[in-house]
Every structure is written in C-alpha cells, then in structure tokens.
Coordinates of C-alpha atoms in Angstrom, one line a residue:
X1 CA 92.1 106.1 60.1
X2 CA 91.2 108.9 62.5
X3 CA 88.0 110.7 63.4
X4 CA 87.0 114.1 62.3
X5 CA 86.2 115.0 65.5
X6 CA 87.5 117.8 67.4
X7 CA 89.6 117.7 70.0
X8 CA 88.0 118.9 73.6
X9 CA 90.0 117.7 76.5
X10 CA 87.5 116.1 79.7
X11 CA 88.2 118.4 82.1
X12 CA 85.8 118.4 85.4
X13 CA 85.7 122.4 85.7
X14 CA 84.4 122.2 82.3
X15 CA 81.1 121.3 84.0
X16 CA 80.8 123.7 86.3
X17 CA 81.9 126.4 83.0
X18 CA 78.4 124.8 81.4
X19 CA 76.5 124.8 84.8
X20 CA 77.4 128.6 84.9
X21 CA 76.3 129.8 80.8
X22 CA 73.7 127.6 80.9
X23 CA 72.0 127.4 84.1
X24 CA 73.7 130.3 86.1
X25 CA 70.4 131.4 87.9
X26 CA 70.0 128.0 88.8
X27 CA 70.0 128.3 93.2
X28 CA 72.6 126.8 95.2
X29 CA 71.5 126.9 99.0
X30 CA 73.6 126.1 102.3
X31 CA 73.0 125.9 105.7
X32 CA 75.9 127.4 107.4
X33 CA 77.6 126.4 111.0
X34 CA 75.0 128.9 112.7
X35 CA 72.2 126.5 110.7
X36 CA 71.5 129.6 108.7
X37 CA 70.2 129.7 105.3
X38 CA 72.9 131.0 102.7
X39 CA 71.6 131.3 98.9
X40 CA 74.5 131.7 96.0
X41 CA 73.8 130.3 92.3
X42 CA 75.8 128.3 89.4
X43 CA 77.1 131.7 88.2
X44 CA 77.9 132.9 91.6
X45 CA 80.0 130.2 92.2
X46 CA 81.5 130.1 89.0
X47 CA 83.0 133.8 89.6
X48 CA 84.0 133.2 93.2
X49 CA 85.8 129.8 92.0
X50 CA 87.9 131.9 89.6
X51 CA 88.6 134.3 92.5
X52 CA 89.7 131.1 94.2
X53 CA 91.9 130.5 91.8
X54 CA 93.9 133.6 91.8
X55 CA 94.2 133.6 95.4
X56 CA 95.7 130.0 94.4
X57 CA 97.9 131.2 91.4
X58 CA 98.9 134.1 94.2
X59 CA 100.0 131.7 96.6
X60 CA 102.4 129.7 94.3
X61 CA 100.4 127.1 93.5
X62 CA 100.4 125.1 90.2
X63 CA 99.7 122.1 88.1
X64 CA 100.2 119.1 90.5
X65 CA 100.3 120.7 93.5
X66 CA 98.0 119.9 96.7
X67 CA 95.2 121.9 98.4
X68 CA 93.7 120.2 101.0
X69 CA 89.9 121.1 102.3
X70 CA 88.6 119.5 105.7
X71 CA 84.8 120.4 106.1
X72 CA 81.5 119.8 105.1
X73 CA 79.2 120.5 102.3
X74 CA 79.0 124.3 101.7
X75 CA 79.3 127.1 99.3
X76 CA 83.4 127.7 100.4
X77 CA 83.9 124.4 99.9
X78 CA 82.4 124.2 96.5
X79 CA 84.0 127.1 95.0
X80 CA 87.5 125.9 96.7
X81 CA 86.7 123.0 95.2
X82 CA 86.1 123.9 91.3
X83 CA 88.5 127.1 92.0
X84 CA 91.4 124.3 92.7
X85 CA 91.1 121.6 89.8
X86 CA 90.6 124.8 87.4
X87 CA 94.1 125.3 87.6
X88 CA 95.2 121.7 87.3
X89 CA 95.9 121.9 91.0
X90 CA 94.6 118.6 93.1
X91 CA 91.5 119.1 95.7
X92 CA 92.4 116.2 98.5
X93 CA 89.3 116.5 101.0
X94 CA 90.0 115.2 104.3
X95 CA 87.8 113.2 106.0
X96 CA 87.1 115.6 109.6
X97 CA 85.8 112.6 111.4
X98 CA 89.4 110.6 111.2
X99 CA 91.6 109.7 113.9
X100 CA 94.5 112.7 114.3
X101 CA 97.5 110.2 113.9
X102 CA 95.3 109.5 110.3
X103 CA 95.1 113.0 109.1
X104 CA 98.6 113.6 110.5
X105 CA 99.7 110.3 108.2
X106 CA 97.6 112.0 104.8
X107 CA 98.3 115.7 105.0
X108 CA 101.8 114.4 104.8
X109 CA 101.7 112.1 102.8
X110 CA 100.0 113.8 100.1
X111 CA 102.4 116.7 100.3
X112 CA 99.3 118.8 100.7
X113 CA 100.0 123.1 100.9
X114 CA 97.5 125.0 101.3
X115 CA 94.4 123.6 103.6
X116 CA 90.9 125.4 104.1
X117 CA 88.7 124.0 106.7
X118 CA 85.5 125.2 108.2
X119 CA 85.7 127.0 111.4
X120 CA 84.0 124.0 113.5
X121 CA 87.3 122.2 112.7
X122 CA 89.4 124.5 114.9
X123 CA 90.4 122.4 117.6
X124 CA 91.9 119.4 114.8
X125 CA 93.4 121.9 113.3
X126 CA 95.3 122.9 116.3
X127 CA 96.0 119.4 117.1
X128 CA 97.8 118.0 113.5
X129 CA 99.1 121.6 112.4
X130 CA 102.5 121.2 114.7
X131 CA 102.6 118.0 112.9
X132 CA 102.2 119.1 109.3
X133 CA 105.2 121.2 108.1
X134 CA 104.2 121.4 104.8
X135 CA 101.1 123.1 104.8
X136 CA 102.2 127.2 104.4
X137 CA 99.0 128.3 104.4
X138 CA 95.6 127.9 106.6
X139 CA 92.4 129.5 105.1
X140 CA 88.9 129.2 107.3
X141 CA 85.8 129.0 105.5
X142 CA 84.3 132.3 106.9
X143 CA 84.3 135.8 107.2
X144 CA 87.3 137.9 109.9
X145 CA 84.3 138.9 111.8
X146 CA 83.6 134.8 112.5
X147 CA 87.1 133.5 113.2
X148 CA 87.4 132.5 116.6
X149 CA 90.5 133.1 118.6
X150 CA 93.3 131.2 116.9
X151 CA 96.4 128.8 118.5
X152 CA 97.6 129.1 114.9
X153 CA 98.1 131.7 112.0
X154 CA 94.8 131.4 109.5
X155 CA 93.0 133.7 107.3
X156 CA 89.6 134.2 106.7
X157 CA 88.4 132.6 103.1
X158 CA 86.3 136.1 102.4
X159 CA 89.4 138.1 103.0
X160 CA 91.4 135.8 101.4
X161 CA 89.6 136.2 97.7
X162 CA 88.4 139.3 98.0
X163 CA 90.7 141.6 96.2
X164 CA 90.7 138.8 93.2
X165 CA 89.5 138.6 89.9
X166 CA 86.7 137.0 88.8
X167 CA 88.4 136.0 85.7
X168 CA 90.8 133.5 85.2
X169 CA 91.6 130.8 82.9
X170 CA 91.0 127.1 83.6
X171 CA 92.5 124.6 81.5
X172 CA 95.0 124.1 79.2
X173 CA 96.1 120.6 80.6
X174 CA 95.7 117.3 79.4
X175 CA 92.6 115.5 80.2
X176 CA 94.2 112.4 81.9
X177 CA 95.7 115.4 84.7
X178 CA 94.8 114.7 88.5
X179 CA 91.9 116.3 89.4
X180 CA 90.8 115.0 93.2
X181 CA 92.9 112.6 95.6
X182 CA 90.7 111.0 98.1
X183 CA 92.5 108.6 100.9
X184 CA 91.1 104.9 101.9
X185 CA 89.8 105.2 105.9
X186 CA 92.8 103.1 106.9
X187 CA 90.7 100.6 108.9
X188 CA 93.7 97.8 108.5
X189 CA 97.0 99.8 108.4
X190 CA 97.9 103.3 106.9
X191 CA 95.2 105.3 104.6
X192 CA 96.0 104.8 100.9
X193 CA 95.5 107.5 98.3
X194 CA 93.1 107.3 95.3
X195 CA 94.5 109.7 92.6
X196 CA 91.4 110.7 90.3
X197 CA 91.9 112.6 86.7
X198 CA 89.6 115.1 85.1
X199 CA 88.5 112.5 82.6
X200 CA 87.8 109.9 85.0
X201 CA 85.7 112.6 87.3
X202 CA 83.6 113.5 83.7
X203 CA 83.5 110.3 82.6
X204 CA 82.0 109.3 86.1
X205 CA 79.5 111.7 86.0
X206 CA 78.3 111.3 82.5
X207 CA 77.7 107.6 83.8
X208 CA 75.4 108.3 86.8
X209 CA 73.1 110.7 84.4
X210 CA 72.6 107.6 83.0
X211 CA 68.4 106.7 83.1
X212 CA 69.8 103.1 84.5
X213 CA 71.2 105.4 87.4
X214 CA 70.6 108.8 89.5
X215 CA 68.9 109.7 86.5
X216 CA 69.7 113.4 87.6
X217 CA 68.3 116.7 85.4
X218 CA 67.6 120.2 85.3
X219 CA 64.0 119.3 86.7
X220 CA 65.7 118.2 89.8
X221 CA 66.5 119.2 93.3
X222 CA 69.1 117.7 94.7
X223 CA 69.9 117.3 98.6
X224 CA 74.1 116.5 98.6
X225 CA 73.5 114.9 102.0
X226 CA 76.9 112.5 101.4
X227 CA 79.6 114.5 102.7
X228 CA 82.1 116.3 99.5
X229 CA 85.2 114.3 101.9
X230 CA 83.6 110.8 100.9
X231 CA 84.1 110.1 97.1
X232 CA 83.3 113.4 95.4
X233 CA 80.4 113.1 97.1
X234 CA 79.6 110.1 94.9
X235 CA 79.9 112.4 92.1
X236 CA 77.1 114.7 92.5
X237 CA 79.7 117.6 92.8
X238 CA 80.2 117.1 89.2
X239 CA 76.7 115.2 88.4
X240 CA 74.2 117.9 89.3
X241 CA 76.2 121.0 88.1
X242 CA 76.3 118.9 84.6
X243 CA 72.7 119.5 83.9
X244 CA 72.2 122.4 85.8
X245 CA 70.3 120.3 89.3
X246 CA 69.8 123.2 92.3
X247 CA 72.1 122.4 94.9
X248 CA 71.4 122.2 98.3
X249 CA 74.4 121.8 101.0
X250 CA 73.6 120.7 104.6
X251 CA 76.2 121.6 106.6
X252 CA 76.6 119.8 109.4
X253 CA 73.2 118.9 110.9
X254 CA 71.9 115.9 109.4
X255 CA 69.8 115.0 111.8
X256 CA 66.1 113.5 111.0
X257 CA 64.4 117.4 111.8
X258 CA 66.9 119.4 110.0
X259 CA 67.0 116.9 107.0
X260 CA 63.5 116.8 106.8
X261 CA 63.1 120.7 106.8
X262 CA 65.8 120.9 103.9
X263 CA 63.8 119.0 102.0
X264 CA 60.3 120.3 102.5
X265 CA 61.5 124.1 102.2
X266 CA 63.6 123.8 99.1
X267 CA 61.3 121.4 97.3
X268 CA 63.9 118.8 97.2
X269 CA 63.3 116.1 94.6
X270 CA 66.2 113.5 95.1
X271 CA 68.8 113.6 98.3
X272 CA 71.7 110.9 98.7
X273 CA 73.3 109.5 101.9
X274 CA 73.9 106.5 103.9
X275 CA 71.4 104.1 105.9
X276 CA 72.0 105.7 108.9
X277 CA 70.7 109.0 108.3
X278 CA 67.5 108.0 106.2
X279 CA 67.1 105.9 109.7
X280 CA 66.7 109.3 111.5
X281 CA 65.0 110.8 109.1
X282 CA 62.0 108.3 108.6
X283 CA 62.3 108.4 112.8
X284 CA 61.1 112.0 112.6
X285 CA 58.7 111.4 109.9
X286 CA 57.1 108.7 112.2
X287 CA 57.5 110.5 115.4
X288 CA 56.1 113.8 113.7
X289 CA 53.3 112.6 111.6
X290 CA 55.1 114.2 108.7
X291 CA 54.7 113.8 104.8
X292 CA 57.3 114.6 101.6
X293 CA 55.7 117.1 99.3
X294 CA 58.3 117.0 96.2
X295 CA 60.9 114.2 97.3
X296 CA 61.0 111.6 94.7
X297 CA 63.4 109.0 95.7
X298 CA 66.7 108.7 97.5
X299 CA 69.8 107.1 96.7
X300 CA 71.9 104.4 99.6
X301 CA 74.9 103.8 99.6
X302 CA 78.3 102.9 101.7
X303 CA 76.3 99.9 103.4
X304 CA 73.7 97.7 102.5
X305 CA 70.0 98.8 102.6
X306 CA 67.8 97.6 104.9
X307 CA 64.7 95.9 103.5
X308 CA 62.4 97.9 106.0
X309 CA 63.7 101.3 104.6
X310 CA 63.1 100.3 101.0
X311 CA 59.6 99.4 102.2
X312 CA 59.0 102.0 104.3
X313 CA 59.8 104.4 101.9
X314 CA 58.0 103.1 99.3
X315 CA 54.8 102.4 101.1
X316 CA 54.5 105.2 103.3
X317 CA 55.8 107.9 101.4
X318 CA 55.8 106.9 97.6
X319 CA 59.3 107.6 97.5
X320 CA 61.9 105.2 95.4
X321 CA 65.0 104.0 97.2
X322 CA 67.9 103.4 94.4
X323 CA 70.8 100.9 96.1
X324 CA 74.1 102.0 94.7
X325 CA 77.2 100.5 95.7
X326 CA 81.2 101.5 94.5
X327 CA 84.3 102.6 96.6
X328 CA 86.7 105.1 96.8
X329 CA 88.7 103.4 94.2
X330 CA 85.7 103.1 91.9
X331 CA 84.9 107.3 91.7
X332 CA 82.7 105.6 93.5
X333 CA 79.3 104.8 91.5
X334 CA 79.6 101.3 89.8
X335 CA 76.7 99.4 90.2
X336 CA 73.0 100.8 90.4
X337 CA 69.8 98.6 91.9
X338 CA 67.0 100.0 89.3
X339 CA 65.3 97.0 87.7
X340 CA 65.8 95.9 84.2
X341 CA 62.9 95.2 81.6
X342 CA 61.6 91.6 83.3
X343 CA 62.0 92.6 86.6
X344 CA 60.5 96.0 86.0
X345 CA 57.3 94.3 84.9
X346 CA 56.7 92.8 88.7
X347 CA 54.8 93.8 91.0
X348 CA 56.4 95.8 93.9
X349 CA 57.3 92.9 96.2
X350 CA 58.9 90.3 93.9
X351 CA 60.9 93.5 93.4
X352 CA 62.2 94.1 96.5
X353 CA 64.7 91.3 96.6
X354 CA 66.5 92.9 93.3
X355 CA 66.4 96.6 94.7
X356 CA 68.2 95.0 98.1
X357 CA 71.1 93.6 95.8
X358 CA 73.7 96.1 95.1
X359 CA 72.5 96.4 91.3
X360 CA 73.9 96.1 87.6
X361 CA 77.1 97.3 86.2
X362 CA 77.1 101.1 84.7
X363 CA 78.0 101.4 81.4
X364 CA 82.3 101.4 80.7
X365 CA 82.5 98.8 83.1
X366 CA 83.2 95.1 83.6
X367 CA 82.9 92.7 87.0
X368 CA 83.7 90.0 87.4
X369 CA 83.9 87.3 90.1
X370 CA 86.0 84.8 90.8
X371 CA 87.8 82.0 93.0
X372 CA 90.1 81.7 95.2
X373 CA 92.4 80.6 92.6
X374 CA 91.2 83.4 90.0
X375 CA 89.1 81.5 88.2
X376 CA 85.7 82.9 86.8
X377 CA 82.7 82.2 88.6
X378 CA 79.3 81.8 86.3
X379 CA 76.7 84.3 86.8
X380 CA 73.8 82.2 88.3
X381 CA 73.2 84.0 91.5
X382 CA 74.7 81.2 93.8
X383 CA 78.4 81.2 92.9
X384 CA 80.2 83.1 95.5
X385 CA 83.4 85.0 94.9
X386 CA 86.0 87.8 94.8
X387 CA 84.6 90.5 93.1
X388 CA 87.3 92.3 91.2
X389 CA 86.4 95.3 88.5
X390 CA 88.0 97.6 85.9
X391 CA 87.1 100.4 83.8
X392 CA 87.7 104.5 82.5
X393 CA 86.6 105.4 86.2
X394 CA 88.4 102.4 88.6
X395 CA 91.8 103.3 90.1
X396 CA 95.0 101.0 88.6
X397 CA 96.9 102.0 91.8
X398 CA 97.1 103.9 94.7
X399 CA 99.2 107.4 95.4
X400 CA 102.9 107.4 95.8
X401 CA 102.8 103.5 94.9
X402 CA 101.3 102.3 98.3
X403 CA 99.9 98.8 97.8
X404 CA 102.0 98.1 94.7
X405 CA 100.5 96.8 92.1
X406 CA 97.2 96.3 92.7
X407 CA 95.7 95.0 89.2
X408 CA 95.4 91.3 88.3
X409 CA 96.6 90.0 84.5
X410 CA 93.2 90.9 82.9
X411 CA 93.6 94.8 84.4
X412 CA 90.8 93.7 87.6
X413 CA 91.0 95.7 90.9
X414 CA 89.8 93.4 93.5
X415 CA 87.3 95.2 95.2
X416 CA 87.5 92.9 98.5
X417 CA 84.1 92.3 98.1
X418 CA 82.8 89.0 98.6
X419 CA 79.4 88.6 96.3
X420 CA 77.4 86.7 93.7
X421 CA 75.9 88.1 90.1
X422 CA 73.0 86.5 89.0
X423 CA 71.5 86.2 85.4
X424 CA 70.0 89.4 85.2
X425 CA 73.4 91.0 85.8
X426 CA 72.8 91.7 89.5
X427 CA 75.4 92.0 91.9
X428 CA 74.6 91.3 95.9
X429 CA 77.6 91.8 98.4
X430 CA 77.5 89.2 100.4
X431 CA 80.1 90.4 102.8
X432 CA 83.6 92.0 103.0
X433 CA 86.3 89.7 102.4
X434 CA 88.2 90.8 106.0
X435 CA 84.9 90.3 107.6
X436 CA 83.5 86.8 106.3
X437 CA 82.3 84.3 108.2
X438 CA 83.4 80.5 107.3
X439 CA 81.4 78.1 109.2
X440 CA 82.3 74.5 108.4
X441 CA 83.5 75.3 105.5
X442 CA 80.6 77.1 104.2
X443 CA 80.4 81.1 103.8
X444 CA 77.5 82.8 106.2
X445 CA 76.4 86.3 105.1
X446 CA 76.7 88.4 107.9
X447 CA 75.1 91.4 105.4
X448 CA 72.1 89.5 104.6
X449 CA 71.9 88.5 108.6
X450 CA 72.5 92.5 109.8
X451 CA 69.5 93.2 106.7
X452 CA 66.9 90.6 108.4
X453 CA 67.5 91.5 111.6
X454 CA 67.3 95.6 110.7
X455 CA 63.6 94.4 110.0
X456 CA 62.8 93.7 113.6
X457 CA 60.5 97.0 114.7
X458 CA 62.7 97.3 118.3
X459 CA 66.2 97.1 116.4
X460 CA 68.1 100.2 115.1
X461 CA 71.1 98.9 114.2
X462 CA 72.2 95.1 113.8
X463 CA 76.1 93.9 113.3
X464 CA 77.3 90.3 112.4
X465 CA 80.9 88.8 113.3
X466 CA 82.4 85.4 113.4
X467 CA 83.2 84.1 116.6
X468 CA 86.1 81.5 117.3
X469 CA 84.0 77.8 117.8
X470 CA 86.1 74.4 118.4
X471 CA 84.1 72.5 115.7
X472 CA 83.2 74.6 113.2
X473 CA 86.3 77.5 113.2
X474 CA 83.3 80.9 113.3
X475 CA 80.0 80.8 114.4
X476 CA 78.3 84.0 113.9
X477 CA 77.4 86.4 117.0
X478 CA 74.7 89.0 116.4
X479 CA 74.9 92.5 118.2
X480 CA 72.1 94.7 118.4
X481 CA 71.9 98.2 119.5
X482 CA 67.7 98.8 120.2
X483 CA 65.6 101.6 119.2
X484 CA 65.1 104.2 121.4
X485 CA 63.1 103.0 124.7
X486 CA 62.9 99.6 123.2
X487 CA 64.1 96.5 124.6
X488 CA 63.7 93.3 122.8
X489 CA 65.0 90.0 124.1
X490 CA 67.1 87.7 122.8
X491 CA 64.4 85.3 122.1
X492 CA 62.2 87.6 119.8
X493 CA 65.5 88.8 118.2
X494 CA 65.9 84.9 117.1
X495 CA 62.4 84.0 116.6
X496 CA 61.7 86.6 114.3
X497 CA 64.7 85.4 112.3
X498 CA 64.3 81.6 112.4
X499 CA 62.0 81.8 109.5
X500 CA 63.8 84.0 107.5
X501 CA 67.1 83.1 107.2
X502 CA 69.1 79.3 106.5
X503 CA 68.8 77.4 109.8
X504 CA 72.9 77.0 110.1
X505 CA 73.0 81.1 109.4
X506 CA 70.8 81.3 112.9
X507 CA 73.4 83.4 115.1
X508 CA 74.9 81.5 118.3
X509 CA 74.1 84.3 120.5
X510 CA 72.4 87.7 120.7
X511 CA 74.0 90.7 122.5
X512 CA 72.8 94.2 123.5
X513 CA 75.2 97.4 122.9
X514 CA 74.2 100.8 123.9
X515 CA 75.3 101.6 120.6
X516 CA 77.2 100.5 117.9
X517 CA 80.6 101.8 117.0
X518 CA 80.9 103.9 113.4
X519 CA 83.5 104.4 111.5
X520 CA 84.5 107.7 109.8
X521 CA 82.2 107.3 107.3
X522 CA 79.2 106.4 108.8
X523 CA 80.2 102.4 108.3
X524 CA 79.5 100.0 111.1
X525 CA 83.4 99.4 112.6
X526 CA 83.5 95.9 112.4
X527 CA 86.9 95.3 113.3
X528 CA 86.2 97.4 116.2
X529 CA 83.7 95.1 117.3
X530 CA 85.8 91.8 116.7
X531 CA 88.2 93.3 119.2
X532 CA 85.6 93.7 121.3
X533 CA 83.9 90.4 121.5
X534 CA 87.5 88.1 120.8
X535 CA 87.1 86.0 124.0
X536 CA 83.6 85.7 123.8
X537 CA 81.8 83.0 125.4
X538 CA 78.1 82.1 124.2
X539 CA 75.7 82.1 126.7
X540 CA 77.8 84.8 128.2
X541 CA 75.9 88.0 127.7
X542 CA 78.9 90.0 127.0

C-alpha cells in the first residue's frame, strides 16, 4: 500500500524558488574584485538566475550537459549557479587554486561547455583554454566596461543575460537528475569526479538545518566564507536560501581585516571556513583590540580544530565553534561536534574534548568502523579503524567510473579516514589513512600531535609525518612554521608537549619551515612535506 501523498520531485532550485516568494527582500551582499560592496536580494537573484538560464537554453545547452564556473563566492556565481541546475544542466565548479595540468585533466574530463570565471582568473584561463577543446563558450563574471584585454574570445556575463527573460521554467526532471559535479584535489593520481543529484543536494541541506547541526534560520546572517568550488560550499548554497538566511559573499579577500569588517558591517551571525582563516582572523582581533557585536558561532571544517581556537573563541569572544567534518563524496556535512544531552550538562571544559572530536552522525546516515579485515570495530572510544559510511547524501561512485566500484558488501564508502567512535556516538579522526604513522606496531595520531602543538602561543601552524627508523619502521617528525616574529626552540616545542601527549607519541625531532605548504583547499600538503623530509636524519635540523 501506497501513500496519499503528493508527488513533488526534490529538486535544489526549488529552494532558491521558496527563498525568492518567501523571503525575496531578504539581502544578499558581495564584495566584488575591486573589494567593493555589491547588494542584490533572494528575488534579485532568482530573476537574473532565470535570465541565466535562457542565455543557457540559447547556447544549446540541456539536461545533462556541463557548465563549468571557476571563481569565488559572488553574486554571478550564484545566479550561474541556480540559473544552471534549473534547467537540469550540471554546475562543475573548479577549484582556481589547482595545478593547470589538474584543471586541464577535469574540464576535460567532465566534458564541460560552457565555463564562466571571474575576471581575476584571466591568466589560467589563458593557460588551459588551448588545452580544452570542448569548452565553445567563455563568459567573465563582469560588466564589457571591466574585461581586461583578452588572449582569448570571452563575453562579458552582464552582456551576456541581458537581453533575456526573467522567466523561465525550471524543472520538469526527475529528482535523482545531476545537479552539481565536484572533482577530488587529486593529491595521489588524477582528480575523481563526485556526481551530486538534486535530491541528494535537498536532502543534504534539509540535514544541516537540523538543531543537532548549523542550526541555520531566517534570524540569521550568514558569512559563506568556504569557497562555492569546495563542496557546495558545504551546502550553505542551498542551506541558507532554504530558510531565507541573508547571504554575504567575500570575494576573494579573506584575510583577518577584511573578514572581520564583513562581519561587523553586515551584522553577521554565523560564518563558515577552515582553521586557517579563523587563525587570521582571531590574529587581527588580538592585534586590533577588536570585539564581535552579532557573531554567534562559527563552523570548522576541512581540518581538525585546534583546541586554542575553540577556546579562544569561546572565552574571549563568547562565540561557539561547531567542528564539522565530511568530504567531497559526503555533500560534504556528515558528522557535527554539538554535545548531546549528558555532555551538554558539563561545564565548558570537560566539554572541550567532545567539541575537538569530529562529532555525531546527522540524521540518514550510518558509520561505521572497522578492521583491516572488515570487521566491525565496537564503539568504545579506543578501537581504531577504517571509517567507511553510506547514506541518501554519500556518493556510490565516482564520474565516468573512475575508481570502480568503490562500495563494500553492506553499501559503505570508505572514507580513508582513520578514527574511533565512542559511546556517545562521537567520531575523532585520528589521522588519514595515506598519512598514518605505525610505530612499533602501534598507530600514533599525528592529528592529535599537530592539535597539541597548535596550543603552543609561538606556533601558527604544526604538521606531523612518519619518518623511516631502523627499529621501529616511522617515528614521527614535527614541523612547525612560527608565528609572526616568534621563534621558539625545539626544546620549548617538546617541553610544552611532554605533558600532554603519550610519552612514545613525543616526536623524534622538531623542525622550523618558513611556512608550511597548502594544498588547494586550504589543507596542509602532507605528501608534499614527506617528499620533502624522505632522507631525513634526526638531529639534522633539516
């Protein structure tokens, strides 16, 4: 027996449709590449969308096909965004920060047409565009007036939609249709593609309203400080236009000053991002004296979280860090660090060691961990494992059939995630599976070793790898990039975590970097480092 319900497919640009009758005045605000301040709101961008679309429809393109975007947060990209899964065509965003020879390999890949692109990305344009055959059609987010002088054909986005109609119908398309296709960075071998559908992107965002999560609402402010490219923006592209959230879009200056002035001028309540840049900003709060008026906690993600920033956050500023942890290939919000009802009723310090794991599973969800032969590991907080997952919102493969299958036999993604759950539910990364350390037969946690050592006041950044070591196959080596005009020693570094960590954790050696290498997204680039340091010799220095 069937439901009486009706049928009403999840489709993402439905939430944008309710963002637009039912909070249209709602303000969306930018700062564009000349760190102006540009102002639209829901309804604005849910006409210029539809003009998108049009110019789209114009171009020949259709259900399926590929428009790629390659830029940062901003009004163009938005309404490029919702103007190209209305018509059951795919937004890929590209990531502007990868290597060439990696955009070269996705644009291709993916078959992509059409690309728009913000006018900063000019010079990679000109470099992968003799590369890429298959786009027809280049499309800068920007006016004629503000296109620079061009070693390719392009046209301007304002040009481009301007002669549309604001009216034009999205839909009509099964629920389970691609929506957004998002590539792996391609740190070991090519990027892989993650193939989202509209129902996966609702359903996502319907999960991180939850209470137990971003706890997002029409009350809210909310700074989208994790770039659109990374994960739809860990959903709050679809999130915050769901209950009708004013929008604000950084650009590209994310830097502690700018962040910080964002937030203060457009009352921001709630902002999202990765350790690194809440490091600048709680810099310039320090340096500046400076206090949040309306800024009521902040979402990390993409590493782990510090346990200074938690603190710091909390008892400087009264503001509530939430830990959230996923992947590409998870939409990417799975798990949230908020406490549940026993550990909510401690005080704020025996807190703080739940709100530095990576949290409980959202609802429509399962983990598990397991292994190395696939067996399940109990939940007691000290079983280390494999953490695999599946659900509504997790990807069972990977565009064009790269990888292969990728699903165990109970339907489990392995995450390549090494962690623990404990009692409560809680999941804690305790480090990436290409990047664990196996000293004498016991794992080290090079995440909880970075954490501790984050807490020293003259470090900035802290990275852990294994080094080679004729008895006990790794030994960990600790490499520390100082504050500005600080320079601890190697001593301090050590003394200050003798106490803190296991005693056969302690690191064989300290070294000193100018600064660390980062990834495309903002990640630490461990495998850059183990290059690096592959002959090293403690005691060496280098």
């Amino acid at each position: 027996m069937r439901g009486l319900m009706q049928e009403w497919s999840l489709l993402a640009s439905k939430l944008l449709d309710h963002a637009n009758s039912w909070h249209g005045a709602r303000p969306i605000v930018a700062r564009d590449a000349e760190g102006g301040i540009v102002t639209s709101d829901y309804a604005g961008v849910h006409r210029r969308a539809k003009k998108v679309s049009n110019a789209l429809r114009r171009a020949g393109i259709g259900l399926g096909d590929r428009v790629a975007t390659l830029g940062w947060n901003s009004i163009g990209h938005l309404e490029a965004w919702y103007g190209t899964i209305g018509i059951g065509a795919v937004c890929h965003t590209l990531n502007p920060r990868l290597y060439t020879e990696h955009l070269i390999y996705i644009i291709n890949h993916a078959s992509d047409r059409i690309l728009l692109a913000d006018t900063f990305c000019v010079p990679i344009l000109a470099d992968i565009l003799p590369h890429c055959p298959g786009i027809e059609t280049v499309i800068l987010f920007s006016g004629s007036e503000d296109i620079p002088q061009l070693p390719f054909p392009a046209r301007a986005f304002e040009d481009w939609i301007r002669d549309e109609a604001e009216e034009c119908a999205w839909g009509g398309f099964d629920e389970n249709t691609a929506c957004g296709l998002c590539y792996t960075s391609g740190t070991t071998g090519n990027p892989k593609g993650v193939l989202y559908s509209h129902r996966s992107n609702y359903l996502h965002a319907l999960m991180t309203l939850q209470n137990d999560a971003l706890r997002l609402s029409a009350r809210d402010c909310v700074l989208m400080i994790v770039p659109m490219y990374h994960a739809n923006a860990w959903g709050l592209v679809y999130s915050a236009p769901a209950v009708g959230a004013k929008l604000v879009l950084p650009g590209q200056k994310l830097d502690g000053a700018s962040v910080y002035e964002l937030m203060e001028s457009e009352e921001v309540t709630f902002s999202s991002g990765v350790p690194t840049v809440w490091q600048m900003l709680l810099a310039h709060m320090k340096e500046t004296k400076s206090r949040f008026s309306t800024l009521k906690r902040v979402t990390v993600g993409g590493s782990a979280c510090p346990e200074y920033l938690i603190r710091t956050f909390h008892d400087e500023y009264g503001v509530e860090v939430i830990q959230g942890w996923g992947m590409t290939e998870t939409s990417p919000l799975a798990t949230v660090s908020v406490p549940n009802a026993r550990i909510a009723k401690l005080d704020f310090d025996a807190q703080v060691p739940f709100s530095l794991k990576q949290g409980r599973l959202l609802a429509g969800l399962e983990l598990k961990v397991v292994d190395d032969h696939g067996a399940r590991l109990p939940h007691d907080g000290r079983s280390v494992g494999l953490l695999k997952i599946k659900g509504a919102t997790i990807a069972k493969g990977y565009f064009g059939g790269e990888g292969g299958a990728v699903l165990d036999g109970e339907g489990f993604l392995d995450t390549g995630d090494i962690a623990t759950i404990d009692v409560d539910g809680y999941m804690q990364i305790t480090d990436r599976a290409k990047d664990v350390i196996k000293s004498g037969g016991e794992w080290i946690s090079s995440i909880e070793v970075e954490n501790i050592a984050m807490g020293h006041p003259k470090v900035a950044l802290a990275a852990v790898i294994g080094i080679a070591h004729p008895k006990w196959d790794e030994r960990p080596l600790l490499i520390i990039e100082a504050k500005k005009d600080k320079r601890p020693s190697k001593e301090e570094i050590l003394l200050f975590l003798k106490d803190r960590i296991a005693r056969w954790w302690m690191p064989d050696d300290v070294v000193f970097v100018d600064a660390l290498p980062l990834g495309s997204t903002g990640k630490i680039d461990k495998r850059g480092l183990r290059d690096r340091f592959k002959d090293f010799q403690v005691g060496s220095g280098a």
